[in-house]
């Protein structure tokens, strides 16, 4: 059954990925109408998130951001499809890096890097990072239930040099690299909402107290890795610019959660700069009414 589903659906995805971006964006416009006006996919979730994050904005302004988000959301969808067949030339043209020398300088110092980022603008095309830096790049992935899709997606995400490992084997994989003397850059999207029973830290994010994902900080301290934030800015439709920013080269000089606080401050700054391009469709504030007494 898994193979049958793959055999039917993947050829369609592949053919779509071969289409020019201008054609894919026509598809995105259609999907926007479908998701926003006909299906109403997560419209309430997005608006509620925006109301919580931007309490001083009036409803008309929030609804404008909501519409702009869904236009961007469907763009991300087709850009993710394009990733299956996207060429190096296209990525270098559309997904630029302002200061890759920052990463290369850390590599020359013999440092490994904990790479913190958020679901802002386009994170799917970050598969091109190895094209710009000298250090080996590693990224965790969650296995897809369909074995055939899992292999295909992994192949797509690693075709420009990223090396994948299972999310459940993050520490094991990093430990093995350090034991073998391999420097690495480890991509760690850090704005997810952790499971309550695994939460170590609560703080305000966009003005709302929520559980905070601290895995990147813990890994950086455990392995004494430099911590770098990467921020993606949408320049125009289909064009993005990435900026690297050093949070610290010496994580163990910081008290617990100070690195996470710095990362969140950068993330909030970027969200406020381009509010429609953050992933508002996930329930980032779903635990806001479950704050433990010790964190209130």
GROMACS .gro file of C-alpha atoms in nm:
model
  296
    1UNK     CA    1   0.000   0.000   0.000
    2UNK     CA    2   0.286   0.240   0.082
    3UNK     CA    3   0.444   0.180  -0.256
    4UNK     CA    4   0.109   0.221  -0.433
    5UNK     CA    5   0.051   0.560  -0.267
    6UNK     CA    6   0.406   0.666  -0.353
    7UNK     CA    7   0.384   0.540  -0.712
    8UNK     CA    8   0.064   0.736  -0.773
    9UNK     CA    9   0.149   1.063  -0.598
   10UNK     CA   10   0.525   1.113  -0.640
   11UNK     CA   11   0.523   1.140  -1.023
   12UNK     CA   12   0.269   1.422  -0.989
   13UNK     CA   13   0.488   1.598  -0.731
   14UNK     CA   14   0.797   1.554  -0.950
   15UNK     CA   15   0.625   1.691  -1.260
   16UNK     CA   16   0.501   1.992  -1.061
   17UNK     CA   17   0.851   2.052  -0.929
   18UNK     CA   18   0.981   2.078  -1.286
   19UNK     CA   19   0.748   2.368  -1.366
   20UNK     CA   20   0.894   2.722  -1.379
   21UNK     CA   21   0.849   2.925  -1.060
   22UNK     CA   22   0.612   3.167  -1.234
   23UNK     CA   23   0.378   2.875  -1.310
   24UNK     CA   24   0.408   2.738  -0.957
   25UNK     CA   25   0.311   3.077  -0.820
   26UNK     CA   26  -0.004   3.070  -1.032
   27UNK     CA   27  -0.079   2.739  -0.860
   28UNK     CA   28  -0.003   2.907  -0.527
   29UNK     CA   29  -0.256   3.183  -0.603
   30UNK     CA   30  -0.519   2.917  -0.667
   31UNK     CA   31  -0.430   2.732  -0.345
   32UNK     CA   32  -0.454   3.058  -0.151
   33UNK     CA   33  -0.813   3.105  -0.267
   34UNK     CA   34  -0.886   2.741  -0.188
   35UNK     CA   35  -0.731   2.738   0.160
   36UNK     CA   36  -0.834   3.085   0.272
   37UNK     CA   37  -1.177   3.144   0.119
   38UNK     CA   38  -1.319   2.797   0.052
   39UNK     CA   39  -1.170   2.560   0.310
   40UNK     CA   40  -1.074   2.817   0.573
   41UNK     CA   41  -0.770   2.611   0.673
   42UNK     CA   42  -0.660   2.719   1.023
   43UNK     CA   43  -0.789   3.072   0.971
   44UNK     CA   44  -0.906   3.091   1.332
   45UNK     CA   45  -0.573   2.959   1.462
   46UNK     CA   46  -0.376   3.215   1.263
   47UNK     CA   47  -0.595   3.508   1.365
   48UNK     CA   48  -0.591   3.404   1.731
   49UNK     CA   49  -0.210   3.379   1.723
   50UNK     CA   50  -0.185   3.723   1.566
   51UNK     CA   51  -0.423   3.872   1.824
   52UNK     CA   52  -0.211   3.729   2.104
   53UNK     CA   53   0.122   3.835   1.950
   54UNK     CA   54   0.012   4.185   1.843
   55UNK     CA   55  -0.247   4.306   2.101
   56UNK     CA   56  -0.200   4.672   2.000
   57UNK     CA   57  -0.290   4.617   1.634
   58UNK     CA   58  -0.654   4.665   1.534
   59UNK     CA   59  -0.858   4.386   1.377
   60UNK     CA   60  -0.840   4.520   1.022
   61UNK     CA   61  -0.459   4.530   1.037
   62UNK     CA   62  -0.445   4.178   1.180
   63UNK     CA   63  -0.671   4.048   0.904
   64UNK     CA   64  -0.443   4.203   0.645
   65UNK     CA   65  -0.147   4.021   0.801
   66UNK     CA   66  -0.359   3.705   0.811
   67UNK     CA   67  -0.426   3.724   0.436
   68UNK     CA   68  -0.063   3.801   0.360
   69UNK     CA   69   0.039   3.502   0.572
   70UNK     CA   70  -0.182   3.264   0.375
   71UNK     CA   71  -0.045   3.398   0.046
   72UNK     CA   72   0.304   3.332   0.181
   73UNK     CA   73   0.198   2.993   0.324
   74UNK     CA   74   0.089   2.862  -0.016
   75UNK     CA   75   0.407   3.006  -0.169
   76UNK     CA   76   0.609   2.802   0.081
   77UNK     CA   77   0.408   2.496  -0.020
   78UNK     CA   78   0.500   2.528  -0.388
   79UNK     CA   79   0.857   2.628  -0.302
   80UNK     CA   80   0.882   2.304  -0.103
   81UNK     CA   81   0.765   2.112  -0.408
   82UNK     CA   82   1.020   2.294  -0.622
   83UNK     CA   83   1.292   2.179  -0.380
   84UNK     CA   84   1.265   1.826  -0.520
   85UNK     CA   85   1.416   1.930  -0.854
   86UNK     CA   86   1.560   2.275  -0.786
   87UNK     CA   87   1.904   2.331  -0.934
   88UNK     CA   88   2.213   2.478  -0.775
   89UNK     CA   89   2.195   2.770  -1.020
   90UNK     CA   90   1.837   2.853  -0.921
   91UNK     CA   91   1.909   2.834  -0.550
   92UNK     CA   92   2.216   3.054  -0.577
   93UNK     CA   93   2.003   3.311  -0.758
   94UNK     CA   94   1.700   3.303  -0.530
   95UNK     CA   95   1.840   3.217  -0.185
   96UNK     CA   96   2.142   3.432  -0.106
   97UNK     CA   97   2.363   3.451   0.201
   98UNK     CA   98   2.493   3.790   0.312
   99UNK     CA   99   2.784   3.687   0.530
  100UNK     CA  100   2.892   3.320   0.495
  101UNK     CA  101   3.244   3.431   0.589
  102UNK     CA  102   3.124   3.439   0.952
  103UNK     CA  103   3.074   3.062   0.940
  104UNK     CA  104   3.402   3.003   0.758
  105UNK     CA  105   3.594   3.208   1.014
  106UNK     CA  106   3.454   2.993   1.296
  107UNK     CA  107   3.549   2.683   1.099
  108UNK     CA  108   3.904   2.813   1.059
  109UNK     CA  109   3.918   2.855   1.437
  110UNK     CA  110   3.838   2.486   1.472
  111UNK     CA  111   3.488   2.543   1.607
  112UNK     CA  112   3.174   2.338   1.556
  113UNK     CA  113   2.850   2.536   1.538
  114UNK     CA  114   2.502   2.508   1.685
  115UNK     CA  115   2.292   2.679   1.419
  116UNK     CA  116   1.970   2.826   1.560
  117UNK     CA  117   1.685   2.936   1.338
  118UNK     CA  118   1.309   2.987   1.321
  119UNK     CA  119   1.023   2.908   1.084
  120UNK     CA  120   1.045   3.250   0.923
  121UNK     CA  121   1.022   3.332   0.549
  122UNK     CA  122   1.161   3.022   0.373
  123UNK     CA  123   1.343   2.759   0.578
  124UNK     CA  124   1.300   2.479   0.320
  125UNK     CA  125   1.567   2.620   0.087
  126UNK     CA  126   1.824   2.627   0.369
  127UNK     CA  127   1.940   2.299   0.210
  128UNK     CA  128   2.174   2.525   0.010
  129UNK     CA  129   2.388   2.626   0.311
  130UNK     CA  130   2.663   2.371   0.226
  131UNK     CA  131   2.715   2.551  -0.105
  132UNK     CA  132   2.844   2.856   0.083
  133UNK     CA  133   3.049   2.722   0.374
  134UNK     CA  134   3.353   2.503   0.428
  135UNK     CA  135   3.222   2.316   0.732
  136UNK     CA  136   3.021   1.994   0.710
  137UNK     CA  137   2.650   2.060   0.763
  138UNK     CA  138   2.419   1.829   0.957
  139UNK     CA  139   2.044   1.840   1.001
  140UNK     CA  140   1.799   1.630   1.200
  141UNK     CA  141   1.496   1.485   1.028
  142UNK     CA  142   1.180   1.313   1.149
  143UNK     CA  143   1.108   0.996   0.959
  144UNK     CA  144   0.799   0.990   0.737
  145UNK     CA  145   0.563   0.698   0.784
  146UNK     CA  146   0.579   0.606   0.417
  147UNK     CA  147   0.922   0.446   0.366
  148UNK     CA  148   0.940   0.541  -0.001
  149UNK     CA  149   0.858   0.907   0.062
  150UNK     CA  150   1.101   0.909   0.354
  151UNK     CA  151   1.392   0.803   0.131
  152UNK     CA  152   1.292   1.047  -0.143
  153UNK     CA  153   1.256   1.347   0.088
  154UNK     CA  154   1.584   1.269   0.262
  155UNK     CA  155   1.761   1.243  -0.076
  156UNK     CA  156   1.613   1.580  -0.179
  157UNK     CA  157   1.720   1.756   0.140
  158UNK     CA  158   2.076   1.624   0.128
  159UNK     CA  159   2.153   1.668  -0.242
  160UNK     CA  160   2.358   1.987  -0.190
  161UNK     CA  161   2.570   1.846   0.091
  162UNK     CA  162   2.360   1.836   0.406
  163UNK     CA  163   2.408   1.518   0.607
  164UNK     CA  164   2.093   1.394   0.776
  165UNK     CA  165   2.043   1.208   1.102
  166UNK     CA  166   1.732   1.100   1.288
  167UNK     CA  167   1.601   1.352   1.542
  168UNK     CA  168   1.602   1.077   1.805
  169UNK     CA  169   1.975   1.023   1.742
  170UNK     CA  170   2.087   1.387   1.763
  171UNK     CA  171   2.315   1.351   2.066
  172UNK     CA  172   2.449   1.016   1.947
  173UNK     CA  173   2.534   1.157   1.604
  174UNK     CA  174   2.705   1.469   1.738
  175UNK     CA  175   2.900   1.262   1.992
  176UNK     CA  176   3.025   1.034   1.718
  177UNK     CA  177   3.142   1.332   1.511
  178UNK     CA  178   3.327   1.484   1.805
  179UNK     CA  179   3.490   1.151   1.889
  180UNK     CA  180   3.611   1.128   1.529
  181UNK     CA  181   3.732   1.489   1.525
  182UNK     CA  182   3.476   1.603   1.266
  183UNK     CA  183   3.378   1.970   1.281
  184UNK     CA  184   3.013   2.026   1.208
  185UNK     CA  185   2.740   2.282   1.172
  186UNK     CA  186   2.416   2.151   1.324
  187UNK     CA  187   2.092   2.306   1.201
  188UNK     CA  188   1.851   2.335   1.496
  189UNK     CA  189   1.514   2.501   1.433
  190UNK     CA  190   1.440   2.622   1.784
  191UNK     CA  191   1.097   2.787   1.783
  192UNK     CA  192   0.894   2.468   1.821
  193UNK     CA  193   0.671   2.423   2.124
  194UNK     CA  194   0.819   2.144   2.342
  195UNK     CA  195   0.613   1.878   2.511
  196UNK     CA  196   0.501   1.995   2.855
  197UNK     CA  197   0.662   1.704   3.041
  198UNK     CA  198   0.996   1.782   2.871
  199UNK     CA  199   0.986   2.156   2.940
  200UNK     CA  200   1.268   2.306   3.148
  201UNK     CA  201   1.199   2.675   3.087
  202UNK     CA  202   0.904   2.911   3.051
  203UNK     CA  203   0.927   3.271   2.938
  204UNK     CA  204   0.743   3.533   2.735
  205UNK     CA  205   0.756   3.494   2.359
  206UNK     CA  206   0.581   3.773   2.169
  207UNK     CA  207   0.439   3.883   2.504
  208UNK     CA  208   0.288   3.543   2.592
  209UNK     CA  209   0.440   3.312   2.853
  210UNK     CA  210   0.494   2.973   2.690
  211UNK     CA  211   0.719   2.666   2.726
  212UNK     CA  212   1.050   2.721   2.549
  213UNK     CA  213   1.257   2.476   2.348
  214UNK     CA  214   1.605   2.477   2.504
  215UNK     CA  215   1.761   2.184   2.320
  216UNK     CA  216   1.995   2.394   2.105
  217UNK     CA  217   2.142   2.572   2.408
  218UNK     CA  218   2.185   2.244   2.597
  219UNK     CA  219   2.362   2.084   2.298
  220UNK     CA  220   2.586   2.388   2.247
  221UNK     CA  221   2.696   2.380   2.611
  222UNK     CA  222   2.743   2.003   2.621
  223UNK     CA  223   2.977   2.009   2.321
  224UNK     CA  224   3.112   2.365   2.367
  225UNK     CA  225   2.994   2.475   2.022
  226UNK     CA  226   2.974   2.830   1.895
  227UNK     CA  227   2.612   2.943   1.863
  228UNK     CA  228   2.502   3.123   1.547
  229UNK     CA  229   2.156   3.245   1.454
  230UNK     CA  230   2.042   3.247   1.094
  231UNK     CA  231   1.766   3.485   0.990
  232UNK     CA  232   1.581   3.464   0.659
  233UNK     CA  233   1.431   3.778   0.506
  234UNK     CA  234   1.187   3.769   0.215
  235UNK     CA  235   1.301   4.028  -0.038
  236UNK     CA  236   1.017   3.965  -0.282
  237UNK     CA  237   0.820   3.668  -0.404
  238UNK     CA  238   1.059   3.380  -0.453
  239UNK     CA  239   1.372   3.567  -0.340
  240UNK     CA  240   1.530   3.546   0.005
  241UNK     CA  241   1.836   3.669   0.192
  242UNK     CA  242   1.998   3.495   0.488
  243UNK     CA  243   2.201   3.673   0.755
  244UNK     CA  244   2.420   3.498   1.011
  245UNK     CA  245   2.461   3.646   1.359
  246UNK     CA  246   2.693   3.512   1.628
  247UNK     CA  247   2.516   3.469   1.960
  248UNK     CA  248   2.831   3.347   2.135
  249UNK     CA  249   3.152   3.158   2.066
  250UNK     CA  250   3.171   3.042   2.427
  251UNK     CA  251   2.832   2.907   2.543
  252UNK     CA  252   2.951   2.790   2.883
  253UNK     CA  253   3.021   3.151   2.983
  254UNK     CA  254   2.644   3.205   2.993
  255UNK     CA  255   2.397   3.121   3.266
  256UNK     CA  256   2.122   2.873   3.187
  257UNK     CA  257   1.872   3.002   2.930
  258UNK     CA  258   2.059   3.326   2.854
  259UNK     CA  259   2.154   3.197   2.509
  260UNK     CA  260   1.793   3.094   2.449
  261UNK     CA  261   1.680   3.442   2.555
  262UNK     CA  262   1.917   3.600   2.304
  263UNK     CA  263   1.789   3.374   2.029
  264UNK     CA  264   1.426   3.455   2.111
  265UNK     CA  265   1.500   3.829   2.111
  266UNK     CA  266   1.644   3.796   1.758
  267UNK     CA  267   1.343   3.589   1.649
  268UNK     CA  268   1.095   3.843   1.786
  269UNK     CA  269   1.283   4.123   1.608
  270UNK     CA  270   1.257   3.934   1.279
  271UNK     CA  271   0.888   3.855   1.329
  272UNK     CA  272   0.810   4.219   1.400
  273UNK     CA  273   1.002   4.317   1.088
  274UNK     CA  274   0.801   4.083   0.860
  275UNK     CA  275   0.501   3.961   1.062
  276UNK     CA  276   0.322   3.787   0.775
  277UNK     CA  277   0.612   3.551   0.708
  278UNK     CA  278   0.624   3.363   1.040
  279UNK     CA  279   0.459   3.020   1.066
  280UNK     CA  280   0.140   3.132   1.242
  281UNK     CA  281  -0.055   2.819   1.144
  282UNK     CA  282   0.101   2.615   1.425
  283UNK     CA  283  -0.039   2.652   1.777
  284UNK     CA  284   0.263   2.823   1.928
  285UNK     CA  285   0.069   2.957   2.229
  286UNK     CA  286  -0.142   2.649   2.305
  287UNK     CA  287   0.010   2.601   2.653
  288UNK     CA  288  -0.023   2.962   2.768
  289UNK     CA  289  -0.282   2.869   3.033
  290UNK     CA  290  -0.071   2.588   3.178
  291UNK     CA  291   0.216   2.788   3.323
  292UNK     CA  292   0.351   2.615   3.638
  293UNK     CA  293   0.340   2.820   3.956
  294UNK     CA  294   0.719   2.839   3.979
  295UNK     CA  295   0.730   3.015   3.639
  296UNK     CA  296   0.437   3.253   3.693
   0.00000   0.00000   0.00000
